[in-house]
Short mmCIF file of N, CA and C in Angstrom, two decimals:
data_model
loop_
_atom_site.label_atom_id
_atom_site.label_comp_id
_atom_site.label_asym_id
_atom_site.label_seq_id
_atom_site.Cartn_x
_atom_site.Cartn_y
_atom_site.Cartn_z
N MET A 10 14.72 -5.33 13.42
CA MET A 10 14.62 -4.26 12.45
C MET A 10 13.27 -4.32 11.77
N ARG A 11 12.68 -3.16 11.55
CA ARG A 11 11.40 -3.09 10.87
C ARG A 11 11.56 -3.47 9.40
N LYS A 12 10.46 -3.95 8.82
CA LYS A 12 10.46 -4.33 7.41
C LYS A 12 9.74 -3.27 6.58
N ILE A 13 10.10 -3.23 5.32
CA ILE A 13 9.37 -2.45 4.32
C ILE A 13 8.51 -3.44 3.56
N VAL A 14 7.19 -3.19 3.55
CA VAL A 14 6.23 -4.09 2.94
C VAL A 14 5.52 -3.38 1.79
N TYR A 15 5.64 -3.93 0.59
CA TYR A 15 4.85 -3.42 -0.53
C TYR A 15 3.50 -4.09 -0.45
N TRP A 16 2.47 -3.30 -0.27
CA TRP A 16 1.11 -3.76 -0.02
C TRP A 16 0.24 -3.25 -1.16
N SER A 17 -0.39 -4.16 -1.92
CA SER A 17 -1.19 -3.70 -3.04
C SER A 17 -2.24 -4.73 -3.41
N SER A 18 -3.14 -4.29 -4.27
CA SER A 18 -4.19 -5.14 -4.82
C SER A 18 -4.04 -5.17 -6.32
N MET A 19 -4.41 -6.32 -6.91
CA MET A 19 -4.35 -6.40 -8.36
C MET A 19 -5.42 -7.36 -8.88
N SER A 20 -5.73 -7.16 -10.15
CA SER A 20 -6.62 -8.09 -10.84
C SER A 20 -5.84 -9.36 -11.14
N LEU A 21 -6.53 -10.42 -11.45
CA LEU A 21 -5.85 -11.68 -11.77
C LEU A 21 -4.89 -11.52 -12.95
N ASP A 22 -5.19 -10.59 -13.86
CA ASP A 22 -4.29 -10.39 -14.99
C ASP A 22 -3.21 -9.33 -14.71
N GLY A 23 -3.01 -8.98 -13.44
CA GLY A 23 -1.84 -8.22 -13.04
C GLY A 23 -1.94 -6.71 -13.00
N PHE A 24 -3.14 -6.17 -13.08
CA PHE A 24 -3.30 -4.72 -13.07
C PHE A 24 -3.76 -4.21 -11.71
N MET A 25 -3.21 -3.07 -11.29
CA MET A 25 -3.62 -2.49 -10.01
C MET A 25 -4.72 -1.45 -10.19
N GLU A 26 -4.89 -0.97 -11.41
CA GLU A 26 -6.00 -0.06 -11.72
C GLU A 26 -6.28 -0.17 -13.21
N GLY A 27 -7.48 0.23 -13.58
CA GLY A 27 -7.85 0.18 -14.98
C GLY A 27 -7.20 1.30 -15.78
N PRO A 28 -7.47 1.37 -17.08
CA PRO A 28 -6.82 2.35 -17.94
C PRO A 28 -7.15 3.79 -17.59
N ASN A 29 -8.25 4.02 -16.91
CA ASN A 29 -8.64 5.36 -16.49
C ASN A 29 -8.52 5.52 -14.98
N ARG A 30 -7.60 4.75 -14.38
CA ARG A 30 -7.31 4.77 -12.94
C ARG A 30 -8.45 4.19 -12.09
N GLU A 31 -9.39 3.50 -12.70
CA GLU A 31 -10.53 2.98 -11.95
C GLU A 31 -10.14 1.76 -11.13
N ILE A 32 -10.73 1.70 -9.94
CA ILE A 32 -10.54 0.56 -9.05
C ILE A 32 -11.90 0.05 -8.58
N ASP A 33 -12.93 0.31 -9.38
CA ASP A 33 -14.28 -0.09 -9.01
C ASP A 33 -14.48 -1.60 -8.98
N TRP A 34 -13.49 -2.34 -9.43
CA TRP A 34 -13.55 -3.81 -9.41
C TRP A 34 -13.04 -4.38 -8.08
N HIS A 35 -12.55 -3.53 -7.20
CA HIS A 35 -12.11 -4.00 -5.87
C HIS A 35 -13.34 -4.47 -5.08
N LEU A 36 -13.28 -5.67 -4.57
CA LEU A 36 -14.39 -6.25 -3.80
C LEU A 36 -14.01 -6.25 -2.32
N VAL A 37 -14.12 -5.10 -1.69
CA VAL A 37 -13.72 -5.00 -0.29
C VAL A 37 -14.98 -5.10 0.57
N ASP A 38 -15.26 -6.31 1.03
CA ASP A 38 -16.40 -6.51 1.92
C ASP A 38 -15.90 -6.41 3.38
N ASP A 39 -16.80 -6.58 4.33
CA ASP A 39 -16.42 -6.42 5.74
C ASP A 39 -15.35 -7.42 6.17
N GLU A 40 -15.44 -8.67 5.71
CA GLU A 40 -14.44 -9.67 6.09
C GLU A 40 -13.04 -9.23 5.67
N LEU A 41 -12.89 -8.82 4.42
CA LEU A 41 -11.59 -8.40 3.91
C LEU A 41 -11.13 -7.12 4.59
N HIS A 42 -12.06 -6.17 4.75
CA HIS A 42 -11.67 -4.89 5.36
C HIS A 42 -11.25 -5.08 6.82
N GLU A 43 -11.92 -5.94 7.56
CA GLU A 43 -11.51 -6.21 8.94
C GLU A 43 -10.12 -6.81 8.99
N HIS A 44 -9.83 -7.72 8.06
CA HIS A 44 -8.49 -8.31 7.97
C HIS A 44 -7.45 -7.23 7.68
N ILE A 45 -7.73 -6.36 6.70
CA ILE A 45 -6.80 -5.29 6.35
C ILE A 45 -6.60 -4.36 7.54
N ASN A 46 -7.65 -4.00 8.22
CA ASN A 46 -7.54 -3.12 9.40
C ASN A 46 -6.66 -3.74 10.47
N GLU A 47 -6.85 -5.03 10.70
CA GLU A 47 -6.05 -5.72 11.72
C GLU A 47 -4.56 -5.64 11.37
N ARG A 48 -4.24 -5.87 10.11
CA ARG A 48 -2.83 -5.86 9.68
C ARG A 48 -2.26 -4.44 9.63
N LEU A 49 -2.97 -3.53 8.99
CA LEU A 49 -2.44 -2.18 8.84
C LEU A 49 -2.41 -1.42 10.16
N GLY A 50 -3.31 -1.75 11.05
CA GLY A 50 -3.33 -1.08 12.35
C GLY A 50 -2.08 -1.34 13.18
N LYS A 51 -1.34 -2.40 12.85
CA LYS A 51 -0.11 -2.74 13.58
C LYS A 51 1.14 -2.14 12.93
N MET A 52 0.97 -1.49 11.79
CA MET A 52 2.12 -0.94 11.08
C MET A 52 2.64 0.32 11.78
N GLY A 53 3.85 0.69 11.40
CA GLY A 53 4.48 1.86 12.01
C GLY A 53 4.39 3.12 11.18
N ALA A 54 4.18 2.97 9.87
CA ALA A 54 4.09 4.14 8.99
C ALA A 54 3.61 3.71 7.61
N PHE A 55 2.98 4.66 6.92
CA PHE A 55 2.62 4.50 5.53
C PHE A 55 3.60 5.33 4.71
N LEU A 56 4.25 4.73 3.74
CA LEU A 56 5.15 5.41 2.83
C LEU A 56 4.42 5.50 1.50
N GLN A 57 4.12 6.72 1.06
CA GLN A 57 3.26 6.89 -0.10
C GLN A 57 3.82 7.92 -1.07
N GLY A 58 3.48 7.74 -2.33
CA GLY A 58 3.71 8.80 -3.30
C GLY A 58 2.61 9.83 -3.16
N ARG A 59 2.80 10.97 -3.80
CA ARG A 59 1.83 12.07 -3.69
C ARG A 59 0.45 11.67 -4.19
N VAL A 60 0.38 10.98 -5.32
CA VAL A 60 -0.92 10.63 -5.90
C VAL A 60 -1.71 9.72 -4.96
N VAL A 61 -1.06 8.68 -4.44
CA VAL A 61 -1.74 7.76 -3.52
C VAL A 61 -2.19 8.53 -2.27
N HIS A 62 -1.30 9.36 -1.75
CA HIS A 62 -1.66 10.11 -0.54
C HIS A 62 -2.86 11.03 -0.79
N GLU A 63 -2.87 11.72 -1.92
CA GLU A 63 -3.99 12.62 -2.20
C GLU A 63 -5.29 11.84 -2.35
N LEU A 64 -5.24 10.66 -2.99
CA LEU A 64 -6.45 9.83 -3.11
C LEU A 64 -6.96 9.41 -1.73
N MET A 65 -6.04 9.00 -0.88
CA MET A 65 -6.42 8.59 0.47
C MET A 65 -6.95 9.78 1.26
N ALA A 66 -6.28 10.93 1.15
CA ALA A 66 -6.66 12.12 1.92
C ALA A 66 -7.99 12.71 1.44
N ASP A 67 -8.39 12.39 0.23
CA ASP A 67 -9.69 12.86 -0.26
C ASP A 67 -10.86 12.14 0.38
N PHE A 68 -10.62 10.97 0.94
CA PHE A 68 -11.73 10.17 1.48
C PHE A 68 -11.61 9.85 2.96
N TRP A 69 -10.46 9.33 3.39
CA TRP A 69 -10.37 8.72 4.71
C TRP A 69 -10.43 9.66 5.92
N PRO A 70 -9.97 10.90 5.84
CA PRO A 70 -10.01 11.74 7.04
C PRO A 70 -11.40 11.93 7.64
N THR A 71 -12.44 11.89 6.80
CA THR A 71 -13.80 12.12 7.31
C THR A 71 -14.73 10.95 7.03
N ALA A 72 -14.19 9.82 6.61
CA ALA A 72 -15.03 8.66 6.26
C ALA A 72 -15.85 8.19 7.46
N ASP A 73 -15.33 8.36 8.66
CA ASP A 73 -16.06 7.89 9.84
C ASP A 73 -17.26 8.77 10.17
N ALA A 74 -17.37 9.94 9.56
CA ALA A 74 -18.53 10.82 9.79
C ALA A 74 -19.65 10.54 8.79
N ASP A 75 -19.39 9.75 7.78
CA ASP A 75 -20.38 9.42 6.75
C ASP A 75 -21.30 8.32 7.27
N PRO A 76 -22.60 8.57 7.34
CA PRO A 76 -23.52 7.54 7.83
C PRO A 76 -23.56 6.28 6.96
N GLU A 77 -23.08 6.37 5.73
CA GLU A 77 -23.04 5.22 4.82
C GLU A 77 -21.83 4.31 5.10
N SER A 78 -20.87 4.79 5.88
CA SER A 78 -19.66 4.01 6.14
C SER A 78 -19.97 2.80 7.01
N THR A 79 -19.35 1.68 6.66
CA THR A 79 -19.50 0.46 7.45
C THR A 79 -18.60 0.55 8.68
N GLY A 80 -18.76 -0.36 9.61
CA GLY A 80 -17.91 -0.41 10.79
C GLY A 80 -16.43 -0.50 10.45
N PRO A 81 -16.02 -1.40 9.53
CA PRO A 81 -14.60 -1.46 9.16
C PRO A 81 -14.09 -0.17 8.50
N MET A 82 -14.95 0.52 7.76
CA MET A 82 -14.53 1.79 7.16
C MET A 82 -14.29 2.84 8.24
N VAL A 83 -15.17 2.89 9.23
CA VAL A 83 -15.01 3.83 10.34
C VAL A 83 -13.69 3.54 11.07
N GLU A 84 -13.43 2.27 11.30
CA GLU A 84 -12.19 1.88 11.97
C GLU A 84 -10.96 2.28 11.15
N PHE A 85 -11.00 2.05 9.83
CA PHE A 85 -9.85 2.38 9.01
C PHE A 85 -9.62 3.89 8.94
N ALA A 86 -10.68 4.68 8.96
CA ALA A 86 -10.51 6.14 8.95
C ALA A 86 -9.61 6.57 10.10
N SER A 87 -9.84 6.00 11.26
CA SER A 87 -9.01 6.33 12.44
C SER A 87 -7.58 5.82 12.26
N ILE A 88 -7.44 4.62 11.75
CA ILE A 88 -6.10 4.06 11.50
C ILE A 88 -5.34 4.98 10.56
N TRP A 89 -5.97 5.39 9.47
CA TRP A 89 -5.30 6.21 8.48
C TRP A 89 -4.91 7.57 9.04
N ARG A 90 -5.83 8.22 9.73
CA ARG A 90 -5.53 9.54 10.30
C ARG A 90 -4.38 9.49 11.28
N ASP A 91 -4.38 8.46 12.15
CA ASP A 91 -3.40 8.39 13.23
C ASP A 91 -2.03 7.88 12.79
N MET A 92 -1.98 7.14 11.70
CA MET A 92 -0.72 6.52 11.27
C MET A 92 0.24 7.59 10.75
N PRO A 93 1.50 7.57 11.19
CA PRO A 93 2.48 8.46 10.57
C PRO A 93 2.60 8.11 9.09
N LYS A 94 2.67 9.17 8.28
CA LYS A 94 2.78 8.99 6.84
C LYS A 94 3.97 9.79 6.32
N ILE A 95 4.72 9.18 5.41
CA ILE A 95 5.79 9.87 4.72
C ILE A 95 5.41 9.88 3.25
N VAL A 96 5.27 11.09 2.70
CA VAL A 96 4.91 11.24 1.30
C VAL A 96 6.15 11.67 0.54
N PHE A 97 6.47 10.93 -0.51
CA PHE A 97 7.62 11.23 -1.36
C PHE A 97 7.13 12.03 -2.56
N SER A 98 7.55 13.28 -2.63
CA SER A 98 7.14 14.16 -3.72
C SER A 98 8.17 15.26 -3.92
N ARG A 99 8.50 15.52 -5.16
CA ARG A 99 9.43 16.61 -5.46
C ARG A 99 8.71 17.94 -5.58
N THR A 100 7.38 17.92 -5.72
CA THR A 100 6.64 19.15 -5.98
C THR A 100 5.66 19.54 -4.88
N TRP A 101 5.22 18.59 -4.10
CA TRP A 101 4.18 18.87 -3.12
C TRP A 101 4.74 19.72 -1.99
N GLU A 102 4.01 20.76 -1.61
CA GLU A 102 4.49 21.69 -0.59
C GLU A 102 3.73 21.58 0.73
N ARG A 103 2.50 21.13 0.69
CA ARG A 103 1.70 21.13 1.92
C ARG A 103 1.69 19.75 2.57
N THR A 104 1.44 19.75 3.85
CA THR A 104 1.36 18.49 4.58
C THR A 104 0.17 18.53 5.52
N ASP A 105 -0.42 17.39 5.74
CA ASP A 105 -1.57 17.29 6.63
C ASP A 105 -1.70 15.86 7.12
N TRP A 106 -2.58 15.63 8.04
CA TRP A 106 -2.92 14.30 8.53
C TRP A 106 -1.70 13.47 8.95
N ASN A 107 -0.89 14.05 9.83
CA ASN A 107 0.23 13.30 10.41
C ASN A 107 1.23 12.87 9.33
N THR A 108 1.54 13.83 8.43
CA THR A 108 2.33 13.52 7.25
C THR A 108 3.62 14.34 7.20
N THR A 109 4.69 13.70 6.78
CA THR A 109 5.97 14.34 6.52
C THR A 109 6.26 14.20 5.04
N ILE A 110 6.84 15.25 4.43
CA ILE A 110 7.20 15.19 3.02
C ILE A 110 8.70 14.95 2.88
N LYS A 111 9.04 14.02 2.01
CA LYS A 111 10.43 13.76 1.63
C LYS A 111 10.53 13.96 0.12
N ARG A 112 11.61 14.56 -0.33
CA ARG A 112 11.78 14.85 -1.76
C ARG A 112 12.30 13.66 -2.54
N GLU A 113 13.13 12.85 -1.93
CA GLU A 113 13.79 11.75 -2.62
C GLU A 113 13.77 10.50 -1.74
N VAL A 114 13.87 9.35 -2.36
CA VAL A 114 14.08 8.10 -1.63
C VAL A 114 15.59 7.94 -1.49
N VAL A 115 16.07 8.16 -0.28
CA VAL A 115 17.50 8.03 0.01
C VAL A 115 17.69 6.74 0.79
N PRO A 116 18.35 5.75 0.19
CA PRO A 116 18.47 4.44 0.85
C PRO A 116 18.98 4.51 2.29
N GLU A 117 19.95 5.36 2.56
CA GLU A 117 20.48 5.46 3.92
C GLU A 117 19.41 5.97 4.89
N GLU A 118 18.56 6.89 4.44
CA GLU A 118 17.48 7.39 5.30
C GLU A 118 16.44 6.30 5.54
N ILE A 119 16.15 5.51 4.52
CA ILE A 119 15.18 4.42 4.68
C ILE A 119 15.74 3.37 5.63
N MET A 120 17.00 3.05 5.52
CA MET A 120 17.62 2.08 6.43
C MET A 120 17.60 2.61 7.86
N ALA A 121 17.79 3.91 8.05
CA ALA A 121 17.70 4.49 9.39
C ALA A 121 16.28 4.39 9.93
N LEU A 122 15.27 4.60 9.08
CA LEU A 122 13.88 4.43 9.49
C LEU A 122 13.60 2.99 9.90
N LYS A 123 14.15 2.04 9.13
CA LYS A 123 13.96 0.63 9.45
C LYS A 123 14.57 0.27 10.80
N ALA A 124 15.64 0.95 11.17
CA ALA A 124 16.32 0.66 12.44
C ALA A 124 15.60 1.25 13.64
N GLU A 125 14.66 2.17 13.42
CA GLU A 125 13.91 2.77 14.53
C GLU A 125 12.93 1.74 15.09
N PRO A 126 12.55 1.90 16.37
CA PRO A 126 11.55 0.99 16.93
C PRO A 126 10.18 1.25 16.32
N GLY A 127 9.33 0.24 16.37
CA GLY A 127 7.97 0.39 15.88
C GLY A 127 7.61 -0.70 14.90
N GLY A 128 6.41 -0.57 14.36
CA GLY A 128 5.90 -1.55 13.42
C GLY A 128 6.51 -1.40 12.04
N ASP A 129 6.28 -2.41 11.21
CA ASP A 129 6.75 -2.40 9.83
C ASP A 129 6.14 -1.22 9.09
N MET A 130 6.73 -0.87 7.95
CA MET A 130 6.26 0.26 7.16
C MET A 130 5.73 -0.23 5.82
N VAL A 131 4.62 0.35 5.39
CA VAL A 131 3.94 -0.07 4.18
C VAL A 131 4.22 0.91 3.05
N VAL A 132 4.68 0.40 1.91
CA VAL A 132 4.86 1.21 0.70
C VAL A 132 3.61 1.09 -0.13
N GLY A 133 3.04 2.22 -0.53
CA GLY A 133 1.86 2.23 -1.38
C GLY A 133 2.10 3.05 -2.63
N GLY A 134 1.70 2.51 -3.76
CA GLY A 134 1.84 3.21 -5.03
C GLY A 134 2.88 2.54 -5.91
N ALA A 135 2.53 2.33 -7.16
CA ALA A 135 3.40 1.59 -8.08
C ALA A 135 4.71 2.31 -8.35
N ASP A 136 4.68 3.61 -8.55
CA ASP A 136 5.91 4.34 -8.86
C ASP A 136 6.87 4.31 -7.68
N LEU A 137 6.36 4.60 -6.49
CA LEU A 137 7.22 4.58 -5.31
C LEU A 137 7.74 3.17 -5.05
N ALA A 138 6.87 2.18 -5.17
CA ALA A 138 7.29 0.79 -4.95
C ALA A 138 8.36 0.38 -5.95
N ALA A 139 8.24 0.85 -7.20
CA ALA A 139 9.26 0.52 -8.21
C ALA A 139 10.62 1.09 -7.81
N THR A 140 10.62 2.28 -7.25
CA THR A 140 11.87 2.88 -6.77
C THR A 140 12.43 2.08 -5.61
N PHE A 141 11.58 1.74 -4.65
CA PHE A 141 12.03 0.94 -3.50
C PHE A 141 12.55 -0.42 -3.97
N GLN A 142 11.85 -1.03 -4.94
CA GLN A 142 12.27 -2.33 -5.45
C GLN A 142 13.63 -2.23 -6.14
N ARG A 143 13.79 -1.21 -6.98
CA ARG A 143 15.05 -1.02 -7.70
C ARG A 143 16.22 -0.82 -6.73
N LEU A 144 15.95 -0.19 -5.59
CA LEU A 144 17.00 0.07 -4.60
C LEU A 144 17.17 -1.07 -3.61
N GLY A 145 16.39 -2.15 -3.77
CA GLY A 145 16.51 -3.31 -2.88
C GLY A 145 16.02 -3.04 -1.47
N LEU A 146 15.01 -2.18 -1.33
CA LEU A 146 14.53 -1.78 0.00
C LEU A 146 13.28 -2.53 0.46
N ILE A 147 12.66 -3.33 -0.41
CA ILE A 147 11.44 -4.04 -0.04
C ILE A 147 11.80 -5.40 0.55
N ASP A 148 11.23 -5.68 1.72
CA ASP A 148 11.47 -6.94 2.42
C ASP A 148 10.35 -7.95 2.22
N GLU A 149 9.16 -7.44 1.91
CA GLU A 149 7.99 -8.32 1.86
C GLU A 149 6.98 -7.74 0.87
N TYR A 150 6.26 -8.63 0.21
CA TYR A 150 5.20 -8.26 -0.72
C TYR A 150 3.89 -8.85 -0.22
N VAL A 151 2.89 -8.01 -0.04
CA VAL A 151 1.55 -8.45 0.32
C VAL A 151 0.64 -8.07 -0.84
N VAL A 152 0.08 -9.08 -1.49
CA VAL A 152 -0.72 -8.86 -2.69
C VAL A 152 -2.10 -9.48 -2.48
N TYR A 153 -3.12 -8.68 -2.73
CA TYR A 153 -4.50 -9.17 -2.73
C TYR A 153 -4.91 -9.30 -4.19
N VAL A 154 -5.17 -10.53 -4.62
CA VAL A 154 -5.53 -10.80 -6.01
C VAL A 154 -7.05 -10.90 -6.09
N TYR A 155 -7.63 -10.04 -6.93
CA TYR A 155 -9.08 -9.98 -7.08
C TYR A 155 -9.53 -10.86 -8.23
N PRO A 156 -10.68 -11.51 -8.07
CA PRO A 156 -11.16 -12.46 -9.09
C PRO A 156 -11.81 -11.75 -10.28
N VAL A 157 -10.98 -11.03 -11.02
CA VAL A 157 -11.46 -10.30 -12.18
C VAL A 157 -10.31 -10.14 -13.16
N LEU A 158 -10.65 -10.17 -14.44
CA LEU A 158 -9.70 -9.87 -15.51
C LEU A 158 -10.15 -8.53 -16.08
N ILE A 159 -9.34 -7.49 -15.95
CA ILE A 159 -9.78 -6.18 -16.44
C ILE A 159 -9.22 -5.84 -17.81
N GLY A 160 -8.30 -6.67 -18.32
CA GLY A 160 -7.86 -6.54 -19.70
C GLY A 160 -6.71 -5.59 -19.94
N ARG A 161 -6.76 -4.42 -19.34
CA ARG A 161 -5.67 -3.47 -19.49
C ARG A 161 -5.74 -2.45 -18.36
N GLY A 162 -4.66 -1.73 -18.22
CA GLY A 162 -4.57 -0.75 -17.16
C GLY A 162 -3.13 -0.59 -16.71
N ARG A 163 -2.95 -0.20 -15.47
CA ARG A 163 -1.61 0.00 -14.92
C ARG A 163 -1.15 -1.29 -14.26
N PRO A 164 -0.06 -1.88 -14.75
CA PRO A 164 0.42 -3.13 -14.16
C PRO A 164 0.97 -2.88 -12.76
N MET A 165 0.84 -3.88 -11.92
CA MET A 165 1.33 -3.77 -10.55
C MET A 165 2.85 -3.66 -10.53
N PHE A 166 3.51 -4.38 -11.42
CA PHE A 166 4.97 -4.36 -11.47
C PHE A 166 5.44 -3.87 -12.81
N ARG A 167 6.45 -3.02 -12.79
CA ARG A 167 7.08 -2.55 -14.02
C ARG A 167 8.10 -3.58 -14.48
N PRO A 168 8.37 -3.60 -15.79
CA PRO A 168 9.45 -4.48 -16.27
C PRO A 168 10.78 -4.07 -15.62
N THR A 169 11.60 -5.05 -15.33
CA THR A 169 12.90 -4.80 -14.71
C THR A 169 13.89 -5.86 -15.18
N ASP A 170 15.15 -5.52 -15.11
CA ASP A 170 16.19 -6.49 -15.44
C ASP A 170 16.66 -7.24 -14.21
N HIS A 171 16.09 -6.92 -13.06
CA HIS A 171 16.52 -7.50 -11.80
C HIS A 171 15.55 -8.60 -11.36
N LYS A 172 16.06 -9.75 -11.04
CA LYS A 172 15.25 -10.86 -10.54
C LYS A 172 15.24 -10.81 -9.02
N THR A 173 14.07 -11.00 -8.42
CA THR A 173 13.93 -11.04 -6.96
C THR A 173 13.33 -12.38 -6.58
N ASN A 174 14.07 -13.18 -5.84
CA ASN A 174 13.55 -14.47 -5.37
C ASN A 174 12.72 -14.24 -4.12
N LEU A 175 11.57 -14.89 -4.08
CA LEU A 175 10.62 -14.73 -2.98
C LEU A 175 10.29 -16.07 -2.37
N ARG A 176 9.85 -16.01 -1.12
CA ARG A 176 9.40 -17.21 -0.41
C ARG A 176 7.99 -16.96 0.09
N LEU A 177 7.04 -17.82 -0.29
CA LEU A 177 5.66 -17.69 0.16
C LEU A 177 5.59 -17.98 1.65
N VAL A 178 5.06 -17.03 2.43
CA VAL A 178 4.96 -17.21 3.87
C VAL A 178 3.51 -17.23 4.35
N GLU A 179 2.59 -16.84 3.47
CA GLU A 179 1.17 -16.88 3.86
C GLU A 179 0.31 -16.82 2.61
N ASN A 180 -0.80 -17.56 2.65
CA ASN A 180 -1.82 -17.41 1.64
C ASN A 180 -3.16 -17.65 2.31
N ARG A 181 -4.16 -16.99 1.78
CA ARG A 181 -5.49 -17.08 2.37
C ARG A 181 -6.51 -16.66 1.31
N SER A 182 -7.66 -17.30 1.36
CA SER A 182 -8.74 -16.85 0.48
C SER A 182 -9.86 -16.29 1.34
N PHE A 183 -10.58 -15.35 0.77
CA PHE A 183 -11.69 -14.70 1.46
C PHE A 183 -12.99 -15.10 0.78
N GLY A 184 -14.09 -14.95 1.48
CA GLY A 184 -15.39 -15.35 0.96
C GLY A 184 -15.79 -14.66 -0.33
N ASN A 185 -15.25 -13.48 -0.61
CA ASN A 185 -15.60 -12.75 -1.82
C ASN A 185 -14.73 -13.16 -3.01
N GLY A 186 -13.85 -14.17 -2.82
CA GLY A 186 -13.01 -14.66 -3.91
C GLY A 186 -11.64 -14.03 -3.98
N VAL A 187 -11.35 -13.04 -3.14
CA VAL A 187 -10.03 -12.42 -3.11
C VAL A 187 -9.04 -13.38 -2.47
N ALA A 188 -7.84 -13.44 -3.01
CA ALA A 188 -6.77 -14.29 -2.47
C ALA A 188 -5.63 -13.40 -1.98
N LEU A 189 -5.15 -13.68 -0.78
CA LEU A 189 -3.99 -13.00 -0.21
C LEU A 189 -2.76 -13.86 -0.46
N LEU A 190 -1.72 -13.23 -0.99
CA LEU A 190 -0.41 -13.88 -1.14
C LEU A 190 0.61 -12.98 -0.46
N ARG A 191 1.34 -13.54 0.49
CA ARG A 191 2.38 -12.77 1.18
C ARG A 191 3.72 -13.47 0.99
N TYR A 192 4.66 -12.72 0.44
CA TYR A 192 5.99 -13.24 0.15
C TYR A 192 7.06 -12.44 0.85
N GLN A 193 8.09 -13.12 1.30
CA GLN A 193 9.26 -12.45 1.84
C GLN A 193 10.39 -12.57 0.82
N VAL A 194 11.20 -11.52 0.75
CA VAL A 194 12.36 -11.55 -0.13
C VAL A 194 13.38 -12.49 0.49
N ARG A 195 13.95 -13.38 -0.33
CA ARG A 195 14.96 -14.33 0.17
C ARG A 195 16.29 -13.66 0.35
#
């Protein structure tokens, strides 16, 4: 059965973006981007909220045509365009770039997706991930911790009354100081 993986980046003090949605503190060099491409290229689908999808769709569809793009950026542009995407939105009406729109997170539908053949599926976006977490649909957490304290912003995890026990299955550090932590739900 395929897994649902919450994949995100955060500052050492637990924020995924600054108070004005800034992510300029992300240190994505070629080493890290090649690693991300290798992992995400094997996935079966991206599960995204509307905001995350729009941010991605504003840049990645044509990133490989930009002469300023690095080799890993060019590679990821193709990965992003070709990957099936499911966007969860109650208001969004249009679809593009190999995308399907779903109005609600229905646990039975997600379980049916998990039972289909293919690679694991990546959840992106704090709001959508919080819904998946609350419904017990996340199997694995992949967190890239950046060597910066940004002080305030949007926390990666919302407060919850539910405890989730995790088992560390991988850790790695990159030359730019980013640390990868990968946990499976017990």
